[in-house]
Short mmCIF file of C-alpha atoms and ligand atoms in Angstrom, two decimals:
data_model
loop_
_atom_site.label_atom_id
_atom_site.label_comp_id
_atom_site.label_asym_id
_atom_site.label_seq_id
_atom_site.Cartn_x
_atom_site.Cartn_y
_atom_site.Cartn_z
CA LEU A 19 122.87 -24.34 82.16
CA VAL A 20 124.68 -23.96 85.48
CA GLN A 21 124.09 -20.24 85.31
CA VAL A 22 120.46 -20.84 84.56
CA LEU A 23 120.11 -23.16 87.55
CA GLU A 24 121.85 -20.71 89.83
CA ARG A 25 119.23 -18.16 88.97
CA CYS A 26 116.50 -20.50 90.19
CA MET A 27 115.30 -19.29 93.54
CA PRO A 28 115.74 -21.87 96.28
CA ARG A 29 112.38 -23.46 97.05
CA VAL A 30 111.13 -22.43 100.44
CA THR A 31 110.56 -25.70 102.20
CA GLU A 32 107.44 -25.82 104.29
CA PRO A 33 108.33 -25.93 107.99
CA ALA A 34 107.45 -29.34 109.37
CA ARG A 35 104.96 -28.41 112.05
CA HIS A 36 103.45 -31.81 112.58
CA GLU A 37 105.34 -32.96 115.65
CA HIS A 38 103.95 -36.46 115.67
CA ALA A 39 104.90 -36.94 112.04
CA GLU A 40 108.37 -35.51 112.64
CA ARG A 41 109.12 -38.11 115.26
CA MET A 42 108.01 -40.95 113.03
CA SER A 43 110.15 -42.74 110.53
CA TRP A 44 108.64 -45.09 108.04
CA SER A 45 110.08 -48.21 106.50
CA VAL A 46 109.65 -48.91 102.81
CA GLN A 47 107.22 -51.68 103.79
CA ASP A 48 105.12 -49.27 105.91
CA LEU A 49 104.92 -46.82 103.03
CA LYS A 50 104.09 -49.45 100.47
CA SER A 51 101.33 -50.95 102.54
CA ALA A 52 99.93 -47.47 103.26
CA ILE A 53 99.72 -46.90 99.48
CA MET A 54 98.00 -50.28 99.00
CA LYS A 55 95.48 -49.47 101.73
CA GLU A 56 94.73 -46.17 99.97
CA GLN A 57 95.75 -44.13 103.00
CA PHE A 58 97.07 -41.62 100.46
CA VAL A 59 94.07 -39.78 99.13
CA PRO A 60 93.50 -36.94 96.69
CA TYR A 61 92.33 -33.58 98.00
CA PHE A 62 90.93 -31.22 95.41
CA GLN A 63 91.54 -27.50 95.00
CA PRO A 64 89.24 -25.77 92.50
CA LYS A 65 90.49 -23.55 89.68
CA ALA A 66 88.13 -20.72 88.76
CA SER A 67 87.82 -19.14 85.34
CA LEU A 68 88.37 -15.39 85.65
CA ALA A 69 86.08 -14.65 82.72
CA ASP A 70 82.93 -15.90 84.46
CA GLY A 71 83.94 -17.20 87.89
CA GLN A 72 83.03 -20.79 87.01
CA VAL A 73 85.00 -23.76 88.27
CA ARG A 74 86.20 -25.75 85.27
CA GLY A 75 88.98 -27.65 86.96
CA ALA A 76 90.58 -28.79 90.18
CA GLU A 77 94.07 -29.78 91.21
CA VAL A 78 94.66 -33.08 92.97
CA LEU A 79 96.89 -32.63 96.03
CA ALA A 80 98.10 -35.69 97.90
CA ARG A 81 97.26 -36.17 101.58
CA TRP A 82 98.13 -39.04 103.90
CA ASN A 83 95.27 -40.11 106.14
CA HIS A 84 97.66 -41.42 108.74
CA PRO A 85 95.97 -43.62 111.38
CA GLU A 86 97.89 -41.98 114.27
CA ALA A 87 99.26 -38.69 113.01
CA GLY A 88 96.12 -37.45 111.24
CA VAL A 89 96.09 -35.81 107.81
CA LEU A 90 99.64 -35.15 106.56
CA GLY A 91 100.59 -32.88 103.67
CA PRO A 92 102.95 -33.75 100.79
CA TYR A 93 106.08 -32.25 102.37
CA HIS A 94 105.96 -35.09 104.90
CA PHE A 95 106.03 -37.91 102.36
CA ILE A 96 106.77 -36.90 98.72
CA PRO A 97 110.56 -36.56 99.29
CA VAL A 98 110.75 -39.92 101.07
CA MET A 99 108.63 -41.60 98.36
CA GLU A 100 111.04 -40.22 95.75
CA ARG A 101 114.04 -41.38 97.75
CA GLU A 102 112.68 -44.88 98.29
CA GLY A 103 111.58 -45.41 94.70
CA LEU A 104 107.88 -45.45 95.59
CA ILE A 105 106.78 -42.24 93.89
CA ASP A 106 105.50 -44.00 90.74
CA LEU A 107 103.37 -46.35 92.82
CA LEU A 108 101.98 -43.45 94.85
CA THR A 109 101.23 -41.40 91.75
CA GLU A 110 99.40 -44.28 90.09
CA SER A 111 97.32 -44.83 93.21
CA LEU A 112 96.33 -41.15 93.17
CA LEU A 113 95.71 -41.33 89.42
CA HIS A 114 93.28 -44.24 89.91
CA GLN A 115 91.43 -42.37 92.64
CA ALA A 116 91.37 -39.14 90.64
CA LEU A 117 90.02 -40.97 87.58
CA GLN A 118 87.26 -42.50 89.70
CA ALA A 119 86.45 -38.99 90.92
CA SER A 120 86.54 -37.70 87.34
CA ARG A 121 84.12 -40.39 86.24
CA THR A 122 81.72 -39.55 89.06
CA LEU A 123 81.90 -35.82 88.29
CA ALA A 124 81.10 -36.49 84.63
CA GLU A 125 78.16 -38.69 85.62
CA ASN A 126 76.91 -35.87 87.85
CA GLY A 127 76.96 -33.44 84.94
CA THR A 128 80.06 -31.54 86.18
CA PRO A 129 82.83 -32.86 83.94
CA ILE A 130 85.61 -30.58 85.11
CA LYS A 131 89.27 -31.23 84.35
CA LEU A 132 91.48 -32.68 87.09
CA ALA A 133 95.20 -31.95 87.34
CA ILE A 134 97.74 -34.37 88.84
CA ASN A 135 101.21 -33.40 90.05
CA ALA A 136 103.92 -35.61 88.61
CA SER A 137 107.44 -36.02 89.94
CA PRO A 138 110.24 -35.49 87.40
CA LEU A 139 111.48 -38.96 88.39
CA THR A 140 108.23 -40.46 87.10
CA LEU A 141 108.29 -38.41 83.91
CA GLN A 142 111.78 -39.62 82.98
CA ASP A 143 110.13 -42.94 82.07
CA VAL A 144 108.85 -42.64 78.47
CA GLY A 145 106.55 -45.63 79.09
CA VAL A 146 104.41 -43.54 81.45
CA PRO A 147 102.17 -41.83 78.84
CA ASN A 148 101.04 -45.17 77.35
CA ARG A 149 100.41 -46.64 80.78
CA TRP A 150 98.46 -43.64 82.01
CA ARG A 151 96.36 -43.55 78.87
CA ALA A 152 95.51 -47.22 79.44
CA ILE A 153 94.57 -46.47 83.06
CA ALA A 154 92.39 -43.56 81.94
CA MET A 155 90.61 -45.77 79.38
CA GLU A 156 90.08 -48.40 82.09
CA HIS A 157 88.13 -45.80 84.04
CA GLY A 158 86.29 -44.54 80.97
CA VAL A 159 87.85 -41.09 81.24
CA PRO A 160 89.25 -39.38 78.12
CA PRO A 161 92.86 -38.18 78.70
CA GLU A 162 91.66 -34.73 77.56
CA ARG A 163 90.03 -34.41 80.96
CA ILE A 164 93.33 -34.88 82.81
CA ILE A 165 96.17 -32.37 83.14
CA ILE A 166 99.65 -33.43 84.25
CA GLU A 167 101.52 -30.78 86.25
CA VAL A 168 105.31 -30.64 86.09
CA THR A 169 107.33 -27.93 87.84
CA GLU A 170 109.33 -25.33 85.97
CA THR A 171 112.36 -26.31 88.05
CA ALA A 172 112.08 -29.95 86.93
CA VAL A 173 111.96 -28.83 83.30
CA ALA A 174 114.87 -26.41 83.75
CA GLU A 175 116.96 -29.18 85.30
CA ASN A 176 116.19 -31.82 82.69
CA PHE A 177 114.62 -30.26 79.61
CA ILE A 178 115.66 -32.98 77.17
CA GLY A 179 114.88 -35.81 79.59
CA LEU A 180 111.28 -34.67 80.06
CA LEU A 181 110.59 -33.47 76.52
CA GLU A 182 109.95 -36.94 75.09
CA THR A 183 107.52 -37.98 77.84
CA VAL A 184 105.66 -34.71 77.81
CA THR A 185 105.36 -34.79 74.01
CA ARG A 186 103.87 -38.29 74.27
CA LEU A 187 101.45 -37.21 76.98
CA ARG A 188 100.25 -34.44 74.67
CA MET A 189 99.94 -36.84 71.73
CA HIS A 190 97.66 -39.02 73.86
CA GLY A 191 95.50 -36.02 74.67
CA PHE A 192 96.58 -35.19 78.23
CA GLY A 193 97.00 -31.52 79.08
CA VAL A 194 100.35 -30.50 80.56
CA ALA A 195 100.83 -27.59 82.97
CA LEU A 196 104.12 -25.94 83.83
CA ASP A 197 103.83 -25.58 87.63
CA ASP A 198 105.38 -22.96 89.93
CA PHE A 199 106.34 -20.81 86.95
CA GLY A 200 108.36 -17.71 87.82
CA THR A 201 110.52 -19.33 90.50
CA CYS A 202 113.24 -19.87 87.93
CA PHE A 203 114.05 -17.26 85.30
CA SER A 204 115.30 -19.81 82.81
CA SER A 205 112.29 -20.29 80.83
CA LEU A 206 110.86 -17.79 78.41
CA GLN A 207 112.75 -19.65 75.70
CA GLN A 208 111.91 -23.05 77.17
CA LEU A 209 108.30 -21.99 77.62
CA SER A 210 108.04 -21.54 73.88
CA GLU A 211 109.70 -24.87 73.09
CA PHE A 212 108.02 -27.17 75.59
CA PRO A 213 104.69 -28.68 74.45
CA ILE A 214 102.54 -27.51 77.37
CA THR A 215 98.93 -26.34 77.49
CA GLU A 216 98.99 -24.24 80.65
CA VAL A 217 101.30 -22.07 82.72
CA LYS A 218 100.77 -21.86 86.48
CA ILE A 219 102.35 -18.71 87.82
CA ASP A 220 103.84 -19.36 91.26
CA ARG A 221 102.33 -17.92 94.41
CA SER A 222 105.54 -16.12 95.41
CA PHE A 223 105.40 -14.34 92.10
CA VAL A 224 101.71 -13.51 92.38
CA MET A 225 102.40 -12.05 95.83
CA ARG A 226 105.19 -9.78 94.63
CA ALA A 227 103.77 -8.70 91.30
CA PRO A 228 101.04 -6.27 92.42
CA ALA A 229 103.44 -4.28 94.63
CA THR A 230 105.95 -2.82 92.16
CA PRO A 231 105.94 -1.49 88.58
CA ARG A 232 108.70 -3.95 87.74
CA GLY A 233 106.64 -6.81 89.15
CA HIS A 234 103.70 -5.66 86.99
CA MET A 235 105.89 -5.53 83.92
CA ILE A 236 107.35 -9.01 84.31
CA PHE A 237 104.00 -10.52 85.15
CA GLU A 238 102.39 -8.91 82.11
CA SER A 239 105.24 -10.05 79.85
CA ILE A 240 104.76 -13.66 80.95
CA LEU A 241 101.03 -13.38 80.28
CA ALA A 242 101.54 -11.79 76.88
CA LEU A 243 103.94 -14.51 75.76
CA SER A 244 101.74 -17.28 77.19
CA HIS A 245 98.68 -15.96 75.42
CA ARG A 246 100.51 -15.67 72.12
CA LEU A 247 101.54 -19.30 72.56
CA GLY A 248 97.89 -20.15 73.12
CA LEU A 249 98.41 -21.28 76.72
CA ASP A 250 96.02 -21.05 79.63
CA THR A 251 97.41 -18.94 82.45
CA VAL A 252 96.67 -19.86 86.05
CA ALA A 253 97.58 -17.59 88.95
CA GLU A 254 98.44 -19.76 91.96
CA GLY A 255 97.94 -18.97 95.62
CA ILE A 256 95.48 -16.08 95.44
CA GLU A 257 94.83 -15.07 99.05
CA THR A 258 93.64 -11.47 98.83
CA ARG A 259 91.11 -9.45 96.90
CA GLU A 260 93.94 -7.19 95.75
CA GLN A 261 95.81 -10.13 94.20
CA LEU A 262 92.63 -11.37 92.53
CA ASP A 263 91.93 -7.93 91.06
CA PHE A 264 95.52 -7.62 89.89
CA VAL A 265 95.68 -10.99 88.09
CA THR A 266 92.22 -10.41 86.59
CA SER A 267 93.11 -7.02 85.14
CA ALA A 268 96.51 -8.32 83.99
CA GLY A 269 94.60 -10.87 81.89
CA CYS A 270 95.13 -14.24 83.59
CA THR A 271 92.55 -16.77 82.44
CA THR A 272 92.26 -18.78 85.66
CA ALA A 273 92.85 -18.38 89.40
CA GLN A 274 93.49 -20.75 92.25
CA GLY A 275 94.04 -20.00 95.92
CA PHE A 276 92.63 -19.95 99.43
CA LEU A 277 90.52 -16.88 98.59
CA ILE A 278 88.62 -19.00 96.05
CA ALA A 279 88.75 -22.37 97.82
CA LYS A 280 91.12 -24.44 99.93
CA PRO A 281 92.00 -28.01 99.01
CA SER A 282 89.20 -30.25 100.26
CA SER A 283 87.84 -33.78 100.21
CA PHE A 284 85.98 -35.07 97.18
CA ALA A 285 82.66 -34.79 99.04
CA THR A 286 83.28 -31.08 99.60
CA LEU A 287 84.26 -30.55 95.97
CA ARG A 288 81.03 -32.17 94.85
CA THR A 289 78.97 -29.95 97.13
CA LEU A 290 80.79 -26.89 95.85
CA LEU A 291 80.17 -27.87 92.23
CA ALA A 292 76.51 -28.57 92.94
CA ASP A 293 76.08 -25.12 94.49
CA ILE A 294 77.24 -23.20 91.44
CA PRO A 295 75.93 -23.49 87.89
CA ALA A 296 77.62 -26.37 86.05
CA PRO A 297 79.87 -25.48 83.12
CA GLN A 298 78.73 -26.56 79.67
CA ALA A 299 79.91 -30.10 78.97
CA THR A 300 81.26 -28.99 75.60
CA GLN A 301 83.48 -26.36 77.19
CA ALA A 302 84.82 -28.59 79.92
CA VAL A 303 85.64 -31.65 77.73
P1 C2E B 402 101.79 -27.20 94.03
O1 C2E B 402 101.52 -28.23 93.01
O2 C2E B 402 102.34 -25.90 93.57
O3 C2E B 402 100.43 -27.00 94.81
C1 C2E B 402 100.01 -25.81 95.39
C2 C2E B 402 100.26 -25.80 96.88
O4 C2E B 402 99.94 -24.52 97.39
C3 C2E B 402 99.39 -26.78 97.66
O5 C2E B 402 100.12 -27.16 98.82
C4 C2E B 402 98.20 -25.90 98.05
O6 C2E B 402 97.53 -26.38 99.19
C5 C2E B 402 98.91 -24.61 98.34
N1 C2E B 402 98.02 -23.46 98.16
C6 C2E B 402 96.99 -23.33 97.30
N2 C2E B 402 96.43 -22.09 97.40
C7 C2E B 402 97.14 -21.45 98.35
C8 C2E B 402 97.05 -20.13 98.93
O7 C2E B 402 96.19 -19.32 98.57
N3 C2E B 402 97.96 -19.81 99.89
C9 C2E B 402 98.90 -20.69 100.32
N4 C2E B 402 99.73 -20.29 101.27
N5 C2E B 402 99.04 -21.94 99.78
C10 C2E B 402 98.16 -22.30 98.82
P2 C2E B 402 100.27 -28.68 99.23
O8 C2E B 402 98.99 -29.43 99.04
O9 C2E B 402 100.91 -28.69 100.57
O10 C2E B 402 101.29 -29.23 98.16
C11 C2E B 402 102.61 -28.77 98.12
C12 C2E B 402 103.34 -29.30 96.93
O11 C2E B 402 103.51 -30.71 97.02
C13 C2E B 402 102.60 -29.09 95.62
O12 C2E B 402 102.81 -27.78 95.15
C14 C2E B 402 103.23 -30.13 94.74
O13 C2E B 402 104.43 -29.67 94.20
C15 C2E B 402 103.53 -31.24 95.74
N6 C2E B 402 102.51 -32.29 95.60
C16 C2E B 402 101.26 -32.36 96.07
N7 C2E B 402 100.65 -33.51 95.73
C17 C2E B 402 101.56 -34.20 94.98
C18 C2E B 402 101.54 -35.46 94.30
O14 C2E B 402 100.54 -36.20 94.28
N8 C2E B 402 102.68 -35.83 93.64
C19 C2E B 402 103.78 -35.03 93.61
N9 C2E B 402 104.86 -35.47 92.93
N10 C2E B 402 103.83 -33.84 94.22
C20 C2E B 402 102.74 -33.42 94.90
MG1 MG B 403 100.68 -28.31 91.21
MG1 MG B 404 102.18 -24.92 91.93
MG1 MG B 405 103.54 -23.28 93.88
#
């Protein structure tokens, strides 16, 4: 396992550019009350089907509407939330807001799937699937319309610890995506043994793959295995036409990235969905 972990590429941490935010330090009380006031809001980044270009899903990405510092991205607060034991509270707040959004989208005739990022700390608690199903029911949203994203690194580091929770999530009907796939070469075996519904191939991988024959080969092997396992394949971080063409011809089912759409507010997502033909309700569950 140590060898496996050593082969994981170090995550490139986003440079903290937000000077105001850098100078601030938050107490547990500040953070908690910011969660309660719903200062943490979901942004939504669409996922487009490569077969027909339709948007059948969106990923929820946390943002902090900070009263003084403006809109802050997750690198400013996810690590501190994890450190201070507040990540479960934050995730449930985002889940509530995402479920409200999901309900509204269904009522508008655009019942796309929403994906939530979950911290491995949260997923170590085997009570989470029951609780989240109850929350989904409360909002009148079937769990089938929600995907939980867990990173490949989290799974590589604690395969057994997450297996039980993820199996229960699947039993309740939630989809499960393996996020940032390709940043850690541990997982062709694990990929086949973990009960996921979707593989999200990491941006760094998508960027490198089109350039070299070896990159092509590895990318295509991942897709071939994923498809044989019946998994959806999402290419993350598509920024150029060349990357889009490459992942399309390689056979990815879905694409996400700035070229298609940036993360946006719920209002913007609704406008975007209204502008394009709605997917069939039966296909989008
Ligand atoms: P992720 O789940 O892999 O999300 C994709 C990240 O890539 C997002 O950054 C998104 O804005 C960015 N992205 C999407 N398309 C492109 C592109 O074409 N080019 C580039 N350069 N970037 C692109 P964001 O929103 O800053 O989130 C960063 C990470 O923070 C996420 O990576 C996820 O791991 C974590 N995160 C976000 N929200 C939550 C949350 O609610 N809970 C937890 N536990 N983690 C979260
Ligand atoms: Mg994600
Ligand atoms: Mg990702
Ligand atoms: Mg990524």
